[in-house]
Tab-separated table of C-alpha atoms and ligand atoms in Angstrom:
chain	number	residue	atom	x	y	z
A	1	MET	CA	108.797	151.658	108.804
A	2	GLU	CA	109.151	148.754	111.216
A	3	GLU	CA	109.856	146.079	108.600
A	4	LEU	CA	112.742	148.112	107.195
A	5	LYS	CA	114.160	148.799	110.652
A	6	ALA	CA	114.048	145.083	111.443
A	7	ARG	CA	115.956	144.280	108.247
A	8	ILE	CA	118.569	146.928	109.032
A	9	ILE	CA	119.107	145.398	112.479
A	10	LYS	CA	119.220	141.852	111.108
A	11	GLU	CA	121.271	142.348	107.945
A	12	GLY	CA	122.953	145.759	108.123
A	13	LYS	CA	126.699	145.990	108.732
A	14	VAL	CA	128.217	149.084	110.246
A	15	ILE	CA	131.460	150.192	108.629
A	16	GLY	CA	133.522	152.589	110.726
A	17	SER	CA	131.283	154.997	112.614
A	18	ASN	CA	129.192	156.440	109.805
A	19	VAL	CA	128.545	153.991	106.983
A	20	LEU	CA	125.843	151.342	106.919
A	21	LYS	CA	126.132	148.476	104.469
A	22	VAL	CA	122.782	147.035	103.393
A	23	ASP	CA	123.879	145.054	100.358
A	24	HIS	CA	121.435	142.216	101.025
A	25	PHE	CA	118.257	144.127	100.379
A	26	LEU	CA	118.960	147.593	98.966
A	27	ASN	CA	122.354	148.321	97.449
A	28	HIS	CA	123.415	145.136	95.692
A	29	GLN	CA	120.896	142.340	96.158
A	30	ILE	CA	117.379	143.781	96.138
A	31	ASP	CA	114.422	142.331	98.027
A	32	PRO	CA	111.397	142.952	95.769
A	33	HIS	CA	108.869	142.348	98.560
A	34	LEU	CA	110.521	144.831	100.884
A	35	MET	CA	110.848	147.252	97.965
A	36	GLN	CA	107.129	146.917	97.293
A	37	GLU	CA	106.327	147.851	100.897
A	38	ILE	CA	108.744	150.784	100.644
A	39	GLY	CA	106.954	151.981	97.500
A	40	LYS	CA	103.568	151.611	99.162
A	41	THR	CA	104.684	153.555	102.226
A	42	PHE	CA	106.133	156.442	100.191
A	43	ALA	CA	103.039	156.512	97.975
A	44	LYS	CA	100.796	156.760	101.034
A	45	ALA	CA	102.895	159.561	102.518
A	46	PHE	CA	102.873	161.679	99.337
A	47	LYS	CA	99.483	160.786	97.868
A	48	LYS	CA	97.970	164.219	98.516
A	49	LYS	CA	100.852	166.137	96.959
A	50	GLY	CA	99.697	165.844	93.357
A	51	ILE	CA	102.968	164.218	92.282
A	52	THR	CA	103.306	163.836	88.505
A	53	LYS	CA	106.880	162.473	88.309
A	54	ILE	CA	109.535	160.862	90.445
A	55	VAL	CA	113.224	161.645	90.084
A	56	THR	CA	116.059	159.574	91.497
A	57	VAL	CA	119.710	158.897	90.676
A	58	GLU	CA	121.196	155.660	89.442
A	59	SER	CA	121.632	153.042	90.634
A	60	SER	CA	120.383	152.344	94.176
A	61	GLY	CA	117.576	154.883	94.058
A	62	ILE	CA	115.905	153.176	91.117
A	63	ALA	CA	114.268	150.237	92.907
A	64	PRO	CA	112.486	152.245	95.637
A	65	ALA	CA	111.617	154.973	93.116
A	66	VAL	CA	110.054	152.526	90.648
A	67	MET	CA	107.942	150.916	93.357
A	68	THR	CA	106.767	154.330	94.517
A	69	GLY	CA	105.969	155.249	90.912
A	70	LEU	CA	103.940	152.074	90.585
A	71	PHE	CA	101.756	152.936	93.589
A	72	LEU	CA	101.458	156.639	92.714
A	73	ASN	CA	100.888	155.698	89.081
A	74	VAL	CA	103.467	158.174	87.763
A	75	PRO	CA	106.644	157.808	85.636
A	76	VAL	CA	110.092	157.536	87.209
A	77	ILE	CA	113.181	159.265	85.834
A	78	PHE	CA	116.683	158.420	86.991
A	79	ALA	CA	119.517	160.895	86.591
A	80	ARG	CA	122.474	159.292	84.858
A	81	LYS	CA	125.970	159.451	86.279
A	82	LYS	CA	127.535	159.254	82.817
A	83	ARG	CA	126.477	160.578	79.474
A	84	SER	CA	125.212	157.784	77.234
A	85	LEU	CA	124.869	157.348	73.462
A	86	THR	CA	121.342	158.688	73.699
A	87	LEU	CA	122.376	161.591	75.940
A	88	SER	CA	125.689	162.525	74.348
A	89	ARG	CA	125.108	166.287	74.553
A	90	GLY	CA	122.684	168.886	75.869
A	91	GLY	CA	120.314	168.087	78.685
A	92	LEU	CA	120.406	169.243	82.277
A	93	GLU	CA	123.566	168.733	84.297
A	94	THR	CA	124.818	169.367	87.799
A	95	GLU	CA	127.827	168.445	89.891
A	96	ILE	CA	127.482	166.512	93.123
A	97	TYR	CA	129.975	165.220	95.640
A	98	SER	CA	129.578	161.461	95.882
A	99	TYR	CA	129.639	160.286	99.480
A	100	THR	CA	130.504	156.692	98.641
A	101	LYS	CA	133.039	157.453	95.895
A	102	ARG	CA	134.552	160.432	97.742
A	103	GLU	CA	134.743	162.436	94.515
A	104	LYS	CA	132.800	164.987	92.496
A	105	ILE	CA	130.611	163.506	89.797
A	106	HIS	CA	128.242	164.955	87.235
A	107	VAL	CA	124.636	163.811	86.889
A	108	PHE	CA	122.482	164.295	83.809
A	109	LEU	CA	118.840	164.417	82.728
A	110	ALA	CA	117.778	164.599	79.093
A	111	ASP	CA	115.909	167.694	77.903
A	112	GLY	CA	112.153	167.373	78.000
A	113	MET	CA	112.007	164.660	80.663
A	114	LEU	CA	110.645	167.156	83.179
A	115	LYS	CA	108.071	169.745	82.179
A	116	ARG	CA	107.418	173.093	83.822
A	117	ASP	CA	104.062	171.895	85.190
A	118	ASP	CA	105.509	168.739	86.777
A	119	ARG	CA	105.255	168.286	90.534
A	120	VAL	CA	108.257	166.189	91.391
A	121	LEU	CA	109.031	163.757	94.186
A	122	VAL	CA	112.718	163.010	94.794
A	123	ILE	CA	113.485	159.505	96.058
A	124	ASP	CA	116.895	158.206	97.169
A	125	ASP	CA	118.254	155.239	99.076
A	126	PHE	CA	120.352	157.095	101.670
A	127	LEU	CA	120.583	160.603	103.045
A	128	ALA	CA	123.985	161.492	104.481
A	129	ASN	CA	125.197	165.023	103.747
A	130	GLY	CA	122.435	165.740	101.282
A	131	GLU	CA	124.598	166.224	98.196
A	132	ALA	CA	122.790	163.693	95.989
A	133	ALA	CA	119.292	164.894	96.895
A	134	LEU	CA	120.284	168.551	96.546
A	135	GLY	CA	121.796	167.808	93.133
A	136	LEU	CA	118.486	166.311	92.015
A	137	THR	CA	116.597	169.354	93.267
A	138	ARG	CA	118.916	171.560	91.170
A	139	LEU	CA	118.022	169.540	88.050
A	140	ILE	CA	114.316	169.995	88.879
A	141	GLU	CA	114.883	173.736	89.269
A	142	GLN	CA	116.761	173.907	85.950
A	143	ALA	CA	113.758	172.249	84.283
A	144	GLY	CA	111.453	174.854	85.830
A	145	ALA	CA	109.417	172.084	87.512
A	146	GLN	CA	108.215	172.123	91.116
A	147	LEU	CA	109.860	170.165	93.908
A	148	SER	CA	106.953	168.681	95.889
A	149	GLY	CA	108.624	166.255	98.284
A	150	ILE	CA	111.661	164.190	99.180
A	151	GLY	CA	111.489	160.531	100.226
A	152	ILE	CA	114.525	158.809	101.725
A	153	VAL	CA	114.765	155.114	102.529
A	154	ILE	CA	117.501	155.392	105.186
A	155	GLU	CA	118.384	158.726	106.748
A	156	LYS	CA	121.527	159.073	108.817
A	157	SER	CA	120.173	161.787	111.058
A	158	PHE	CA	123.550	162.409	112.683
A	159	GLN	CA	124.837	163.867	109.412
A	160	GLU	CA	124.026	167.233	107.833
A	161	GLY	CA	121.659	166.188	105.027
A	162	ARG	CA	118.270	166.594	106.736
A	163	LYS	CA	119.098	170.140	107.865
A	164	LYS	CA	120.124	171.158	104.340
A	165	LEU	CA	117.006	169.647	102.775
A	166	GLU	CA	114.699	171.235	105.361
A	167	ALA	CA	115.903	174.628	104.124
A	168	LEU	CA	114.168	173.856	100.810
A	169	GLY	CA	110.797	173.996	102.564
A	170	CYS	CA	109.242	170.869	101.046
A	171	PRO	CA	107.992	167.773	102.919
A	172	ILE	CA	110.728	165.236	103.718
A	173	PHE	CA	109.828	161.699	104.682
A	174	SER	CA	112.419	159.111	105.741
A	175	LEU	CA	111.426	155.501	106.339
A	176	ALA	CA	114.199	154.805	108.857
A	177	ARG	CA	116.090	157.502	110.741
A	178	ILE	CA	119.387	156.499	112.270
A	179	ALA	CA	120.562	158.482	115.282
A	180	SER	CA	123.951	156.800	115.549
A	181	LEU	CA	126.188	154.029	114.240
A	182	GLN	CA	128.650	154.302	117.112
A	183	ASN	CA	130.446	151.141	118.292
A	184	GLY	CA	129.052	149.122	115.413
A	185	LYS	CA	125.489	149.480	116.710
A	186	VAL	CA	122.513	150.926	114.861
A	187	SER	CA	120.348	153.236	117.002
A	188	PHE	CA	117.169	154.632	115.493
A	189	LEU	CA	116.144	158.193	116.223
A	190	GLU	CA	112.630	157.401	117.474
A	191	ASP	CA	113.985	154.753	119.865
A	192	VAL	CA	116.576	157.162	121.246
A	193	GLN	CA	113.856	159.833	121.668
A	194	LYS	CA	111.537	157.358	123.421
A	195	GLN	CA	114.386	156.272	125.695
A	196	THR	CA	115.144	159.885	126.601
A	197	GLN	CA	111.486	160.527	127.445
A	198	ILE	CA	111.398	157.463	129.717
A	199	ASN	CA	114.520	158.658	131.513
A	200	LEU	CA	113.221	162.215	132.050
B	1	5GP	P1	124.712	162.304	100.444
B	1	5GP	O1	124.720	162.787	99.033
B	1	5GP	O2	123.418	162.578	101.156
B	1	5GP	O3	125.910	162.754	101.228
B	1	5GP	O4	124.878	160.733	100.374
B	1	5GP	C1	123.850	160.006	99.786
B	1	5GP	C2	124.362	159.011	98.799
B	1	5GP	O5	125.557	158.387	99.237
B	1	5GP	C3	123.321	157.930	98.639
B	1	5GP	O6	122.749	158.040	97.368
B	1	5GP	C4	124.058	156.630	98.835
B	1	5GP	O7	124.265	156.030	97.580
B	1	5GP	C5	125.387	156.991	99.434
B	1	5GP	N1	125.483	156.737	100.883
B	1	5GP	C6	125.631	157.676	101.845
B	1	5GP	N2	125.784	157.119	103.054
B	1	5GP	C7	125.683	155.782	102.858
B	1	5GP	C8	125.739	154.667	103.760
B	1	5GP	O8	125.922	154.762	104.985
B	1	5GP	N3	125.573	153.444	103.197
B	1	5GP	C9	125.368	153.277	101.857
B	1	5GP	N4	125.204	152.027	101.425
B	1	5GP	N5	125.333	154.304	100.992
B	1	5GP	C10	125.485	155.557	101.486
């Protein structure tokens, strides 16, 4: 998605060699117009998959997931990272390793949110090692629902996540795929591939 790539180049900050900070439009401040385009693009990509629900994890997945839900006209569920008053016991639960917090956390979904006949689209903000997305797919499996696709806003293709998700055998669609963050520079996968073809 060209508009997203342009925003990453303009506003993204590379931290170390593998973290991208995009706090001005995705992870802290949210740009509703960009989010709307993101939702539209995901909805277009998955419109033939018969999606009945979207699942994401709080908090940064919520904005792109809600916009996608709006355009697919389906409800959006976010897994909670803490039990709440209304989800004090029971429900579905799985453990994931949080990339940003560098610790294991538990994520929860209330019973009955997902039904066995639901066809579910997973949406998340980033794909790094795939832990968050895989955790969500485990919750979907526990509910007996069907995983029908995974949509990622920013994929760091140099990490292991994509490979792990591909093993699930469902369609995966990332709006921006980053080949490298070396030397503080963002290189997108398609640009690197094009460059390699030119040089062949
Ligand atoms: P994974 O579970 O795939 O290893 O990591 C995905 C989660 O970690 C995302 O939900 C996101 O919140 C966070 N994350 C991973 N890499 C980055 C990054 O480079 N930048 C930001 N802002 N978040 C990241």
